[in-house]
């Protein structure tokens, strides 16, 4: 709540008691989280686009996981990260999946967040579907802890909305209320997202 005397419908607290609560917008189309573009690129280049498996045979995977565990215990996280980078550099040059035999094509990034395979743009929906096929074991080889950082989580399907305590409105000298800049931007996102939902449901062409 932002008005004195009212109670929050989530926690029941008054203005000074309620710390604020996050909400979210369900996105009409998935979007790549801009902070994780490089990680998404590494995962796409290191795994098979069909089966989602890492481009190594089972024995190689097991020995590398053991090596990473020993490195972390004996030399620390920095040494482990360097080894993960080496593994990723090897994987991106492999041209065939050892699990399903599918040919591996090069993935290119057009900044800020457009991915291309064989000159075809991969949509965030396709990218998320590929990332979700990556096993927990393979995530470890790519430097991710699957308990806290699955690769498909880096493609957003919902957008968190911060509470009004983070974006408070102010009262002008005229008595009118003025909203925070962040609130205005979120309002634009809500409107654009709603129009996108309506266009998808109406069967509008993909370019729209």
GROMACS .gro file of C-alpha atoms in nm:
model
  208
    1UNK     CA    1   0.000   0.000   0.000
    2UNK     CA    2   0.108   0.362  -0.059
    3UNK     CA    3  -0.183   0.539   0.113
    4UNK     CA    4  -0.203   0.585   0.493
    5UNK     CA    5  -0.490   0.397   0.659
    6UNK     CA    6  -0.512   0.122   0.395
    7UNK     CA    7  -0.394  -0.234   0.456
    8UNK     CA    8  -0.192  -0.447   0.212
    9UNK     CA    9  -0.399  -0.729   0.059
   10UNK     CA   10  -0.095  -0.962   0.063
   11UNK     CA   11   0.041  -0.928   0.418
   12UNK     CA   12  -0.228  -0.718   0.594
   13UNK     CA   13   0.030  -0.455   0.696
   14UNK     CA   14  -0.022  -0.078   0.693
   15UNK     CA   15   0.193   0.175   0.505
   16UNK     CA   16   0.489   0.166   0.747
   17UNK     CA   17   0.464  -0.210   0.813
   18UNK     CA   18   0.442  -0.344   0.455
   19UNK     CA   19   0.782  -0.382   0.286
   20UNK     CA   20   0.623  -0.439  -0.056
   21UNK     CA   21   0.577  -0.754  -0.266
   22UNK     CA   22   0.686  -0.852  -0.617
   23UNK     CA   23   0.438  -0.934  -0.890
   24UNK     CA   24   0.496  -1.052  -1.248
   25UNK     CA   25   0.381  -1.011  -1.607
   26UNK     CA   26   0.329  -1.325  -1.816
   27UNK     CA   27   0.507  -1.249  -2.144
   28UNK     CA   28   0.332  -1.316  -2.474
   29UNK     CA   29   0.668  -1.424  -2.619
   30UNK     CA   30   0.980  -1.545  -2.438
   31UNK     CA   31   1.282  -1.311  -2.426
   32UNK     CA   32   1.653  -1.378  -2.369
   33UNK     CA   33   1.777  -1.230  -2.041
   34UNK     CA   34   2.036  -0.979  -2.165
   35UNK     CA   35   2.282  -1.055  -1.881
   36UNK     CA   36   2.306  -1.423  -1.982
   37UNK     CA   37   2.343  -1.397  -2.362
   38UNK     CA   38   2.705  -1.521  -2.355
   39UNK     CA   39   2.617  -1.824  -2.138
   40UNK     CA   40   2.323  -1.910  -2.368
   41UNK     CA   41   2.562  -1.889  -2.669
   42UNK     CA   42   2.815  -2.119  -2.496
   43UNK     CA   43   2.546  -2.378  -2.415
   44UNK     CA   44   2.402  -2.371  -2.771
   45UNK     CA   45   2.750  -2.416  -2.922
   46UNK     CA   46   2.842  -2.697  -2.682
   47UNK     CA   47   2.529  -2.913  -2.717
   48UNK     CA   48   2.336  -3.094  -2.988
   49UNK     CA   49   2.041  -2.902  -3.131
   50UNK     CA   50   1.835  -3.222  -3.164
   51UNK     CA   51   1.894  -3.433  -2.850
   52UNK     CA   52   2.040  -3.161  -2.626
   53UNK     CA   53   2.335  -3.378  -2.529
   54UNK     CA   54   2.684  -3.238  -2.480
   55UNK     CA   55   2.914  -3.321  -2.772
   56UNK     CA   56   3.126  -3.579  -2.586
   57UNK     CA   57   3.103  -3.955  -2.531
   58UNK     CA   58   3.002  -4.091  -2.189
   59UNK     CA   59   3.354  -4.189  -2.075
   60UNK     CA   60   3.497  -3.847  -2.159
   61UNK     CA   61   3.213  -3.678  -1.969
   62UNK     CA   62   3.267  -3.887  -1.655
   63UNK     CA   63   3.644  -3.827  -1.650
   64UNK     CA   64   3.598  -3.451  -1.701
   65UNK     CA   65   3.340  -3.426  -1.419
   66UNK     CA   66   3.585  -3.604  -1.185
   67UNK     CA   67   3.863  -3.371  -1.297
   68UNK     CA   68   3.646  -3.063  -1.227
   69UNK     CA   69   3.558  -3.188  -0.879
   70UNK     CA   70   3.926  -3.254  -0.795
   71UNK     CA   71   4.029  -2.913  -0.933
   72UNK     CA   72   3.770  -2.734  -0.720
   73UNK     CA   73   3.881  -2.915  -0.403
   74UNK     CA   74   4.255  -2.876  -0.459
   75UNK     CA   75   4.291  -2.544  -0.645
   76UNK     CA   76   3.960  -2.360  -0.595
   77UNK     CA   77   3.677  -2.219  -0.806
   78UNK     CA   78   3.899  -2.004  -1.034
   79UNK     CA   79   4.094  -2.309  -1.156
   80UNK     CA   80   3.765  -2.493  -1.215
   81UNK     CA   81   3.629  -2.200  -1.421
   82UNK     CA   82   3.941  -2.198  -1.638
   83UNK     CA   83   3.895  -2.570  -1.706
   84UNK     CA   84   3.526  -2.517  -1.792
   85UNK     CA   85   3.632  -2.249  -2.044
   86UNK     CA   86   3.876  -2.498  -2.200
   87UNK     CA   87   3.599  -2.761  -2.226
   88UNK     CA   88   3.361  -2.511  -2.394
   89UNK     CA   89   3.631  -2.409  -2.645
   90UNK     CA   90   3.684  -2.777  -2.738
   91UNK     CA   91   3.309  -2.850  -2.763
   92UNK     CA   92   3.224  -2.561  -2.995
   93UNK     CA   93   3.465  -2.701  -3.258
   94UNK     CA   94   3.309  -3.052  -3.260
   95UNK     CA   95   3.094  -3.096  -3.572
   96UNK     CA   96   2.895  -3.412  -3.487
   97UNK     CA   97   2.691  -3.531  -3.186
   98UNK     CA   98   2.836  -3.847  -3.029
   99UNK     CA   99   2.494  -3.950  -2.892
  100UNK     CA  100   2.256  -3.919  -3.190
  101UNK     CA  101   2.502  -3.867  -3.478
  102UNK     CA  102   2.337  -3.539  -3.585
  103UNK     CA  103   2.556  -3.284  -3.766
  104UNK     CA  104   2.642  -2.978  -3.558
  105UNK     CA  105   2.606  -2.637  -3.722
  106UNK     CA  106   2.778  -2.317  -3.611
  107UNK     CA  107   2.572  -2.077  -3.398
  108UNK     CA  108   2.634  -1.705  -3.452
  109UNK     CA  109   2.534  -1.418  -3.224
  110UNK     CA  110   2.416  -1.088  -3.367
  111UNK     CA  111   2.424  -0.844  -3.076
  112UNK     CA  112   2.246  -0.779  -2.856
  113UNK     CA  113   2.053  -1.110  -2.845
  114UNK     CA  114   1.979  -1.261  -3.189
  115UNK     CA  115   2.107  -1.614  -3.255
  116UNK     CA  116   2.151  -1.761  -3.604
  117UNK     CA  117   2.204  -2.120  -3.723
  118UNK     CA  118   2.263  -2.178  -4.096
  119UNK     CA  119   2.146  -1.816  -4.159
  120UNK     CA  120   1.813  -1.894  -3.989
  121UNK     CA  121   1.725  -1.689  -3.682
  122UNK     CA  122   1.647  -1.900  -3.376
  123UNK     CA  123   1.349  -1.767  -3.182
  124UNK     CA  124   1.365  -1.747  -2.800
  125UNK     CA  125   1.096  -2.021  -2.791
  126UNK     CA  126   1.321  -2.255  -2.996
  127UNK     CA  127   1.626  -2.163  -2.786
  128UNK     CA  128   1.440  -2.233  -2.459
  129UNK     CA  129   1.323  -2.571  -2.592
  130UNK     CA  130   1.684  -2.664  -2.679
  131UNK     CA  131   1.824  -2.549  -2.345
  132UNK     CA  132   1.560  -2.746  -2.151
  133UNK     CA  133   1.694  -3.071  -2.311
  134UNK     CA  134   2.039  -3.025  -2.153
  135UNK     CA  135   2.084  -3.275  -1.868
  136UNK     CA  136   2.191  -3.176  -1.515
  137UNK     CA  137   2.515  -3.372  -1.563
  138UNK     CA  138   2.598  -3.174  -1.878
  139UNK     CA  139   2.518  -2.845  -1.699
  140UNK     CA  140   2.801  -2.920  -1.453
  141UNK     CA  141   3.049  -2.957  -1.743
  142UNK     CA  142   2.933  -2.618  -1.873
  143UNK     CA  143   3.001  -2.453  -1.536
  144UNK     CA  144   2.639  -2.434  -1.418
  145UNK     CA  145   2.494  -2.570  -1.095
  146UNK     CA  146   2.158  -2.713  -1.213
  147UNK     CA  147   2.003  -2.669  -0.866
  148UNK     CA  148   2.034  -2.292  -0.900
  149UNK     CA  149   2.099  -2.215  -1.267
  150UNK     CA  150   1.935  -2.427  -1.537
  151UNK     CA  151   2.015  -2.281  -1.883
  152UNK     CA  152   1.648  -2.250  -1.988
  153UNK     CA  153   1.589  -2.016  -1.692
  154UNK     CA  154   1.799  -1.760  -1.882
  155UNK     CA  155   1.512  -1.723  -2.131
  156UNK     CA  156   1.236  -1.533  -1.952
  157UNK     CA  157   0.870  -1.629  -1.981
  158UNK     CA  158   0.762  -1.392  -1.702
  159UNK     CA  159   0.890  -1.047  -1.606
  160UNK     CA  160   0.916  -0.966  -1.233
  161UNK     CA  161   0.747  -0.643  -1.126
  162UNK     CA  162   0.905  -0.463  -0.829
  163UNK     CA  163   0.675  -0.340  -0.551
  164UNK     CA  164   0.569   0.025  -0.519
  165UNK     CA  165   0.821   0.073  -0.238
  166UNK     CA  166   1.093   0.051  -0.508
  167UNK     CA  167   0.909   0.287  -0.749
  168UNK     CA  168   0.712   0.524  -0.521
  169UNK     CA  169   0.477   0.786  -0.663
  170UNK     CA  170   0.504   1.149  -0.552
  171UNK     CA  171   0.246   1.423  -0.497
  172UNK     CA  172   0.313   1.744  -0.690
  173UNK     CA  173   0.251   2.095  -0.554
  174UNK     CA  174  -0.075   2.102  -0.752
  175UNK     CA  175  -0.194   1.797  -0.556
  176UNK     CA  176  -0.170   1.564  -0.857
  177UNK     CA  177   0.011   1.231  -0.821
  178UNK     CA  178   0.312   1.164  -1.046
  179UNK     CA  179   0.444   0.814  -1.107
  180UNK     CA  180   0.805   0.697  -1.100
  181UNK     CA  181   0.992   0.652  -1.435
  182UNK     CA  182   1.009   0.276  -1.374
  183UNK     CA  183   0.630   0.262  -1.336
  184UNK     CA  184   0.587   0.441  -1.672
  185UNK     CA  185   0.823   0.193  -1.845
  186UNK     CA  186   0.641  -0.105  -1.689
  187UNK     CA  187   0.310   0.044  -1.807
  188UNK     CA  188   0.448   0.057  -2.164
  189UNK     CA  189   0.558  -0.309  -2.136
  190UNK     CA  190   0.212  -0.413  -2.014
  191UNK     CA  191   0.041  -0.234  -2.306
  192UNK     CA  192   0.282  -0.371  -2.571
  193UNK     CA  193   0.258  -0.721  -2.423
  194UNK     CA  194  -0.125  -0.705  -2.430
  195UNK     CA  195  -0.124  -0.594  -2.796
  196UNK     CA  196   0.115  -0.879  -2.878
  197UNK     CA  197  -0.117  -1.130  -2.706
  198UNK     CA  198  -0.413  -0.997  -2.908
  199UNK     CA  199  -0.221  -1.014  -3.239
  200UNK     CA  200  -0.110  -1.374  -3.169
  201UNK     CA  201  -0.468  -1.478  -3.083
  202UNK     CA  202  -0.597  -1.303  -3.397
  203UNK     CA  203  -0.352  -1.501  -3.613
  204UNK     CA  204  -0.150  -1.197  -3.730
  205UNK     CA  205   0.160  -1.267  -3.947
  206UNK     CA  206   0.488  -1.328  -3.759
  207UNK     CA  207   0.630  -0.994  -3.882
  208UNK     CA  208   0.357  -0.812  -3.686
   0.00000   0.00000   0.00000
